[in-house]
Short mmCIF file of C-alpha atoms and ligand atoms in Angstrom, two decimals:
data_model
loop_
_atom_site.label_atom_id
_atom_site.label_comp_id
_atom_site.label_asym_id
_atom_site.label_seq_id
_atom_site.Cartn_x
_atom_site.Cartn_y
_atom_site.Cartn_z
CA UNK R 1 -27.33 -11.29 10.83
CA UNK R 2 -25.34 -11.05 7.61
CA UNK R 3 -22.72 -8.77 9.15
CA UNK R 4 -19.00 -8.84 9.80
CA UNK R 5 -16.27 -6.36 10.78
CA UNK R 6 -12.64 -6.49 9.61
CA UNK R 7 -9.44 -4.61 10.43
CA UNK R 8 -6.65 -4.15 7.87
CA UNK R 9 -3.45 -2.12 7.91
CA UNK R 10 -2.01 -0.02 5.06
CA UNK R 11 1.35 -1.15 3.79
CA UNK R 12 4.57 0.47 2.63
CA UNK R 13 6.21 -0.93 -0.47
CA UNK R 14 9.98 -1.48 -0.37
CA UNK R 15 9.93 -2.66 -3.96
CA UNK R 16 7.28 -0.65 -5.79
CA UNK R 17 4.27 -1.51 -7.95
CA UNK R 18 3.74 0.94 -10.76
CA UNK R 19 1.96 0.08 -14.00
CA UNK R 20 -0.28 -2.81 -14.99
CA UNK R 21 -0.37 -5.34 -17.79
CA UNK R 22 -4.15 -5.30 -17.39
CA UNK R 23 -5.65 -2.13 -15.89
CA UNK R 24 -9.11 -3.61 -15.25
CA UNK R 25 -7.81 -6.68 -13.45
CA UNK R 26 -4.90 -4.67 -11.88
CA UNK R 27 -2.37 -7.26 -12.95
CA UNK R 28 0.95 -5.60 -12.11
CA UNK R 29 3.75 -5.18 -14.61
CA UNK R 30 6.31 -6.11 -11.91
CA UNK R 31 6.46 -7.91 -8.54
CA UNK R 32 6.60 -5.87 -5.31
CA UNK R 33 7.48 -6.24 -1.59
CA UNK R 34 5.97 -4.48 1.38
CA UNK R 35 5.20 -4.65 5.07
CA UNK R 36 1.96 -3.73 6.81
CA UNK R 37 1.92 -0.72 9.21
CA UNK R 38 0.75 -2.26 12.47
CA UNK R 39 -0.37 0.88 14.33
CA UNK R 40 -2.53 2.13 11.50
CA UNK R 41 -5.76 0.51 10.30
CA UNK R 42 -9.04 0.73 8.52
CA UNK R 43 -12.02 -0.78 10.33
CA UNK R 44 -14.92 -1.83 8.09
CA UNK R 45 -18.30 -3.32 8.94
CA UNK R 46 -20.39 -4.78 6.11
CA UNK R 47 -24.02 -5.71 6.62
CA UNK R 48 -26.00 -7.26 3.78
CA UNK R 49 -29.58 -5.95 4.22
CA UNK R 50 -32.55 -7.36 2.28
CA UNK R 51 -34.47 -4.03 2.26
CA UNK R 52 -31.77 -1.86 0.69
CA UNK R 53 -32.32 -0.62 -2.90
CA UNK R 54 -28.63 0.21 -3.38
CA UNK R 55 -25.36 -0.09 -1.48
CA UNK R 56 -25.08 2.49 1.29
CA UNK R 57 -21.52 3.54 2.11
CA UNK R 58 -20.31 5.59 5.06
CA UNK R 59 -16.58 6.53 5.09
CA UNK R 60 -15.33 8.19 8.30
CA UNK R 61 -18.94 9.04 9.19
CA UNK R 62 -19.80 10.71 5.85
CA UNK R 63 -21.93 9.20 3.12
CA UNK R 64 -19.75 8.42 0.15
CA UNK R 65 -20.87 9.80 -3.22
CA UNK R 66 -19.51 9.97 -6.75
CA UNK R 67 -16.31 8.07 -7.68
CA UNK R 68 -15.51 6.85 -4.19
CA UNK R 69 -19.01 5.38 -3.77
CA UNK R 70 -18.87 3.79 -7.22
CA UNK R 71 -15.47 2.22 -6.52
CA UNK R 72 -16.77 0.54 -3.36
CA UNK R 73 -20.04 -0.56 -5.03
CA UNK R 74 -18.10 -1.95 -7.97
CA UNK R 75 -15.94 -3.96 -5.54
CA UNK R 76 -19.13 -5.32 -3.91
CA UNK R 77 -20.24 -6.40 -7.42
CA UNK R 78 -17.21 -8.76 -7.42
CA UNK R 79 -18.31 -10.19 -4.01
CA UNK R 80 -21.96 -10.54 -5.25
CA UNK R 81 -20.64 -12.50 -8.25
CA UNK R 82 -18.46 -14.86 -6.19
CA UNK R 83 -21.27 -15.44 -3.65
CA UNK R 84 -24.11 -15.49 -6.22
CA UNK R 85 -25.84 -12.98 -3.98
CA UNK R 86 -28.24 -10.34 -5.36
CA UNK R 87 -28.69 -8.00 -2.33
CA UNK R 88 -27.10 -4.73 -1.36
CA UNK R 89 -24.87 -3.87 1.60
CA UNK R 90 -24.44 -1.18 4.22
CA UNK R 91 -20.71 -0.44 4.57
CA UNK R 92 -19.24 1.59 7.45
CA UNK R 93 -15.57 2.26 7.24
CA UNK R 94 -13.20 4.42 9.29
CA UNK R 95 -9.44 4.92 9.48
CA UNK R 96 -7.45 5.62 12.62
CA UNK R 97 -5.09 7.78 10.47
CA UNK R 98 -6.01 10.93 8.62
CA UNK R 99 -6.53 10.97 4.83
CA UNK R 100 -4.04 12.84 2.68
CA UNK R 101 -0.99 11.99 4.78
CA UNK R 102 0.83 9.98 2.10
CA UNK R 103 -0.30 6.79 3.81
CA UNK R 104 -2.30 4.91 1.17
CA UNK R 105 -5.74 4.23 2.65
CA UNK R 106 -6.97 2.40 -0.44
CA UNK R 107 -4.84 -0.65 0.46
CA UNK R 108 -6.27 -1.08 3.97
CA UNK R 109 -9.76 -0.01 2.80
CA UNK R 110 -10.10 -2.65 0.04
CA UNK R 111 -8.43 -5.36 2.20
CA UNK R 112 -10.85 -4.75 5.05
CA UNK R 113 -13.84 -4.46 2.68
CA UNK R 114 -12.94 -7.75 0.92
CA UNK R 115 -12.66 -9.61 4.19
CA UNK R 116 -15.76 -8.13 5.89
CA UNK R 117 -18.02 -8.35 2.78
CA UNK R 118 -17.19 -12.03 2.12
CA UNK R 119 -17.30 -13.08 5.82
CA UNK R 120 -20.69 -11.38 6.25
CA UNK R 121 -22.02 -13.76 3.50
CA UNK R 122 -20.37 -16.73 5.30
CA UNK R 123 -17.94 -17.23 2.43
CA UNK R 124 -14.71 -18.71 3.67
CA UNK R 125 -12.06 -17.55 1.21
CA UNK R 126 -8.41 -18.63 1.62
CA UNK R 127 -5.84 -15.88 2.22
CA UNK R 128 -4.79 -16.22 -1.43
CA UNK R 129 -8.35 -15.84 -2.67
CA UNK R 130 -8.85 -12.76 -0.47
CA UNK R 131 -5.60 -11.24 -1.74
CA UNK R 132 -6.78 -11.77 -5.33
CA UNK R 133 -10.18 -10.22 -4.57
CA UNK R 134 -8.62 -7.20 -2.68
CA UNK R 135 -6.32 -6.64 -5.71
CA UNK R 136 -9.32 -5.85 -7.90
CA UNK R 137 -10.14 -2.86 -5.66
CA UNK R 138 -6.61 -1.48 -5.37
CA UNK R 139 -3.47 -3.31 -6.45
CA UNK R 140 -1.58 -2.67 -3.25
CA UNK R 141 -4.62 -3.94 -1.24
CA UNK R 142 -3.52 -7.47 -2.23
CA UNK R 143 -0.50 -6.89 0.02
CA UNK R 144 -2.59 -5.80 3.05
CA UNK R 145 -4.28 -9.22 3.37
CA UNK R 146 -1.30 -11.27 4.54
CA UNK R 147 0.87 -10.20 7.53
CA UNK R 148 4.53 -9.45 8.03
CA UNK R 149 6.91 -9.05 5.11
CA UNK R 150 4.89 -9.64 1.97
CA UNK R 151 5.64 -10.42 -1.69
CA UNK R 152 3.13 -9.82 -4.47
CA UNK R 153 3.78 -11.91 -7.53
CA UNK R 154 3.14 -10.50 -10.97
CA UNK R 155 1.09 -13.50 -12.13
CA UNK R 156 0.05 -13.99 -15.70
CA UNK R 157 -3.68 -14.32 -14.92
CA UNK R 158 -6.26 -13.19 -12.46
CA UNK R 159 -5.94 -16.33 -10.35
CA UNK R 160 -2.16 -16.27 -9.92
CA UNK R 161 -1.54 -12.63 -9.06
CA UNK R 162 -1.63 -12.56 -5.23
CA UNK R 163 0.49 -11.63 -2.26
CA UNK R 164 1.83 -13.84 0.48
CA UNK R 165 3.98 -13.62 3.63
CA UNK R 166 7.70 -14.59 3.30
CA UNK R 167 8.73 -13.52 6.86
CA UNK R 168 6.57 -12.81 9.95
CA UNK R 169 6.30 -9.29 11.42
CA UNK R 170 8.69 -10.10 14.29
CA UNK R 171 11.41 -11.24 11.84
CA UNK R 172 12.98 -7.75 11.77
CA UNK R 173 12.17 -4.77 14.02
CA UNK R 174 12.04 -2.12 11.27
CA UNK R 175 10.28 1.19 11.76
CA UNK R 176 8.58 3.38 9.16
CA UNK R 177 8.69 7.04 10.16
CA UNK R 178 6.31 8.80 7.82
CA UNK R 179 7.38 12.46 7.46
CA UNK R 180 4.32 14.47 6.37
CA UNK R 181 5.22 17.63 4.41
CA UNK R 182 1.82 18.19 2.78
CA UNK R 183 -1.76 17.22 3.62
CA UNK R 184 -3.12 18.11 0.21
CA UNK R 185 -4.71 15.40 -1.88
CA UNK R 186 -2.46 14.12 -4.65
CA UNK R 187 -3.07 15.63 -8.05
CA UNK R 188 -3.02 12.36 -9.97
CA UNK R 189 -4.16 9.25 -8.09
CA UNK R 190 -2.50 5.92 -8.51
CA UNK R 191 -5.25 4.38 -10.70
CA UNK R 192 -4.73 6.93 -13.56
CA UNK R 193 -1.01 6.90 -12.68
CA UNK R 194 -0.65 3.19 -13.42
CA UNK R 195 -2.20 3.76 -16.86
CA UNK R 196 0.29 6.53 -17.63
CA UNK R 197 3.37 4.39 -16.69
CA UNK R 198 3.48 2.71 -20.10
CA UNK R 199 3.97 6.09 -21.83
CA UNK R 200 7.38 6.55 -20.19
CA UNK R 201 10.34 5.32 -22.29
CA UNK R 202 11.81 4.15 -19.01
CA UNK R 203 9.01 1.80 -17.92
CA UNK R 204 10.20 -1.09 -20.10
CA UNK R 205 13.65 -0.86 -18.49
CA UNK R 206 12.07 -0.66 -15.02
CA UNK R 207 9.98 -3.73 -15.64
CA UNK R 208 12.92 -5.64 -17.24
CA UNK R 209 15.08 -5.10 -14.13
CA UNK R 210 12.39 -5.37 -11.43
CA UNK R 211 12.81 -9.09 -10.68
CA UNK R 212 16.48 -8.55 -9.85
CA UNK R 213 15.67 -5.75 -7.37
CA UNK R 214 12.82 -7.86 -5.93
CA UNK R 215 15.22 -10.80 -5.33
CA UNK R 216 17.90 -8.53 -3.82
CA UNK R 217 15.36 -6.90 -1.48
CA UNK R 218 13.86 -10.25 -0.34
CA UNK R 219 17.33 -11.56 0.42
CA UNK R 220 18.32 -8.41 2.31
CA UNK R 221 15.20 -8.81 4.49
CA UNK R 222 15.83 -12.51 5.08
CA UNK R 223 19.45 -11.74 6.05
CA UNK R 224 18.40 -8.61 8.05
CA UNK R 225 21.12 -6.80 6.05
CA UNK R 226 20.23 -3.11 6.38
CA UNK R 227 22.93 -1.74 4.06
CA UNK R 228 21.79 -4.06 1.25
CA UNK R 229 18.15 -3.15 1.92
CA UNK R 230 18.83 0.64 1.86
CA UNK R 231 20.63 0.40 -1.46
CA UNK R 232 17.89 -1.50 -3.27
CA UNK R 233 14.93 0.37 -1.63
CA UNK R 234 16.29 3.75 -2.68
CA UNK R 235 17.27 2.54 -6.14
CA UNK R 236 13.85 1.02 -6.78
CA UNK R 237 12.18 4.20 -5.54
CA UNK R 238 14.31 6.35 -7.85
CA UNK R 239 13.52 4.09 -10.85
CA UNK R 240 9.73 4.35 -10.15
CA UNK R 241 9.84 8.16 -9.80
CA UNK R 242 11.93 8.39 -13.00
CA UNK R 243 9.09 6.60 -14.79
CA UNK R 244 6.50 8.92 -13.18
CA UNK R 245 8.50 12.01 -14.25
CA UNK R 246 9.00 10.87 -17.85
CA UNK R 247 5.51 9.75 -18.83
CA UNK R 248 2.83 11.73 -20.67
CA UNK R 249 1.59 13.59 -18.75
CA UNK R 250 4.64 13.82 -16.47
CA UNK R 251 3.88 13.13 -12.79
CA UNK R 252 6.01 15.15 -10.38
CA UNK R 253 5.04 14.19 -6.85
CA UNK R 254 7.94 15.71 -4.93
CA UNK R 255 7.98 19.06 -3.16
CA UNK R 256 11.18 20.94 -2.13
CA UNK R 257 10.73 19.51 1.39
CA UNK R 258 10.72 15.95 -0.10
CA UNK R 259 14.26 16.56 -1.39
CA UNK R 260 15.36 18.10 1.92
CA UNK R 261 14.35 14.92 3.71
CA UNK R 262 15.97 12.71 1.08
CA UNK R 263 19.27 14.47 1.48
CA UNK R 264 19.04 14.43 5.29
CA UNK R 265 18.42 10.67 5.28
CA UNK R 266 21.37 10.03 2.94
CA UNK R 267 23.60 12.18 5.11
CA UNK R 268 22.49 10.28 8.26
CA UNK R 269 23.34 6.98 6.62
CA UNK R 270 26.45 7.82 4.62
CA UNK R 271 28.15 10.26 6.98
CA UNK R 272 26.86 9.11 10.38
CA UNK R 273 26.35 5.38 9.86
CA UNK R 274 22.70 5.45 10.87
CA UNK R 275 20.53 2.59 9.50
CA UNK R 276 17.94 4.55 7.59
CA UNK R 277 16.71 4.91 4.01
CA UNK R 278 13.69 6.43 2.26
CA UNK R 279 10.88 5.54 -0.09
CA UNK R 280 8.15 7.78 -1.51
CA UNK R 281 4.73 6.79 -2.91
CA UNK R 282 2.52 8.84 -5.25
CA UNK R 283 2.82 12.01 -3.18
CA UNK R 284 5.39 14.27 -1.53
CA UNK R 285 5.57 12.65 1.94
CA UNK R 286 8.61 10.53 2.78
CA UNK R 287 8.59 7.10 4.41
CA UNK R 288 11.87 6.83 6.35
CA UNK R 289 12.59 3.15 6.90
CA UNK R 290 15.02 2.50 9.75
CA UNK R 291 15.95 -0.06 12.40
CA UNK R 292 14.28 0.18 15.84
CA UNK R 293 17.65 1.28 17.33
CA UNK R 294 17.98 4.14 14.86
CA UNK R 295 14.39 5.40 15.10
CA UNK R 296 14.94 7.91 17.96
CA UNK R 297 17.91 9.58 16.17
CA UNK R 298 16.07 9.70 12.85
CA UNK R 299 12.91 11.16 14.40
CA UNK R 300 14.92 13.85 16.18
CA UNK R 301 16.73 14.75 12.97
CA UNK R 302 13.42 14.91 10.99
CA UNK R 303 12.03 17.17 13.76
CA UNK R 304 14.66 19.84 13.02
CA UNK R 305 13.43 20.29 9.41
CA UNK R 306 10.93 23.22 9.28
CA UNK R 307 8.90 21.62 6.42
CA UNK R 308 7.98 18.48 8.39
CA UNK R 309 4.40 18.97 9.66
CA UNK R 310 3.99 15.62 11.43
CA UNK R 311 5.68 12.29 11.86
CA UNK R 312 3.86 8.93 12.10
CA UNK R 313 5.69 5.94 13.50
CA UNK R 314 4.73 2.42 12.41
CA UNK R 315 6.19 -1.09 12.72
CA UNK R 316 5.63 -4.35 10.72
CA UNK R 317 2.13 -5.64 11.35
CA UNK R 318 -0.08 -8.72 11.02
CA UNK R 319 -2.70 -9.79 8.47
CA UNK R 320 -6.18 -8.44 7.87
CA UNK R 321 -8.48 -9.96 10.47
CA UNK R 322 -12.10 -10.29 11.55
CA UNK R 323 -13.02 -8.64 14.84
CA UNK R 324 -16.21 -8.40 16.96
CA UNK R 325 -18.69 -5.92 15.41
O1 PMV U 1 -2.56 0.21 -5.09
P1 PMV U 1 -2.45 1.52 -5.76
O2 PMV U 1 -3.13 1.55 -7.08
O3 PMV U 1 -2.84 2.65 -4.83
O4 PMV U 1 -0.91 1.77 -6.14
C1 PMV U 1 0.13 1.97 -5.19
C2 PMV U 1 1.35 2.59 -5.88
C3 PMV U 1 2.44 3.04 -4.96
O5 PMV U 1 2.01 3.32 -3.65
C4 PMV U 1 3.10 4.27 -5.53
C5 PMV U 1 3.54 1.94 -4.92
C6 PMV U 1 3.22 0.68 -4.09
O6 PMV U 1 3.72 -0.36 -4.51
O7 PMV U 1 2.48 0.78 -3.07
#
């Protein structure tokens, strides 16, 4: 049977990706750093079937239609091209975390899809080739292929923009406490968001200074220096959101509760010496990054805020992998 099942985790970026030099190839304007969220995953089974007249896609038990179906089918076109295969596939995908929680499911979805779809055709791609393929579906999916602490290089061409591990998951026991303040779907998704980035007068400055922040963050992780990490993670996050807020149209992802959490986290660190910092993706929910020792205190503090609906706890995880169907 031409079938395979893959598991992949979403990831949280400590140095952010925002804006492309090539929107179709999703070549990023700047390098980024992330770790996979071990406890969360997308599980995807791909079966290439000779009697299908079109790709058939089930996401969380529902048949995908419209844009989400087209995005998956378009990604399968890349696989068909690489494999020189003409048939269609049945894709069944499910997440063990709910959609609309500020945890990007496109990263784990396209990482799992890339691995399952190629393995089902008996293609044996290297980790680098898989990262490049996953990037075409969603930029951040390139970072969900390798495990541990991951760097995604800008690259000048399709073949040299990929992500790779620079430290294994057990290198540093960090925790991501995702404070959910809204379950609404984001107003502007990241694909149109990346295209808007270039309209901000601040994007050129963000891109020009990104390598320095990338280097500082990588060094802080290698040294397990939390203070240095906190300083660069929050700065990079503020720089990205400044670009979002100053483009045309302006993208304002924060809610009042987002700011409440940001000030609580800074207070915990600056006034109480707790090892915690925050980073926020294209939505209002806040990823509170802390050490394992600090996690209990941070979670208890977040629990006291009335606007926090739910808290997910995740730790650095491994690479995308094939599992029994
Ligand atoms: O991979 P995309 O297109 O969903 O973009 C992800 C963008 C951010 O989550 C805001 C930042 C990042 O680096 O993950």
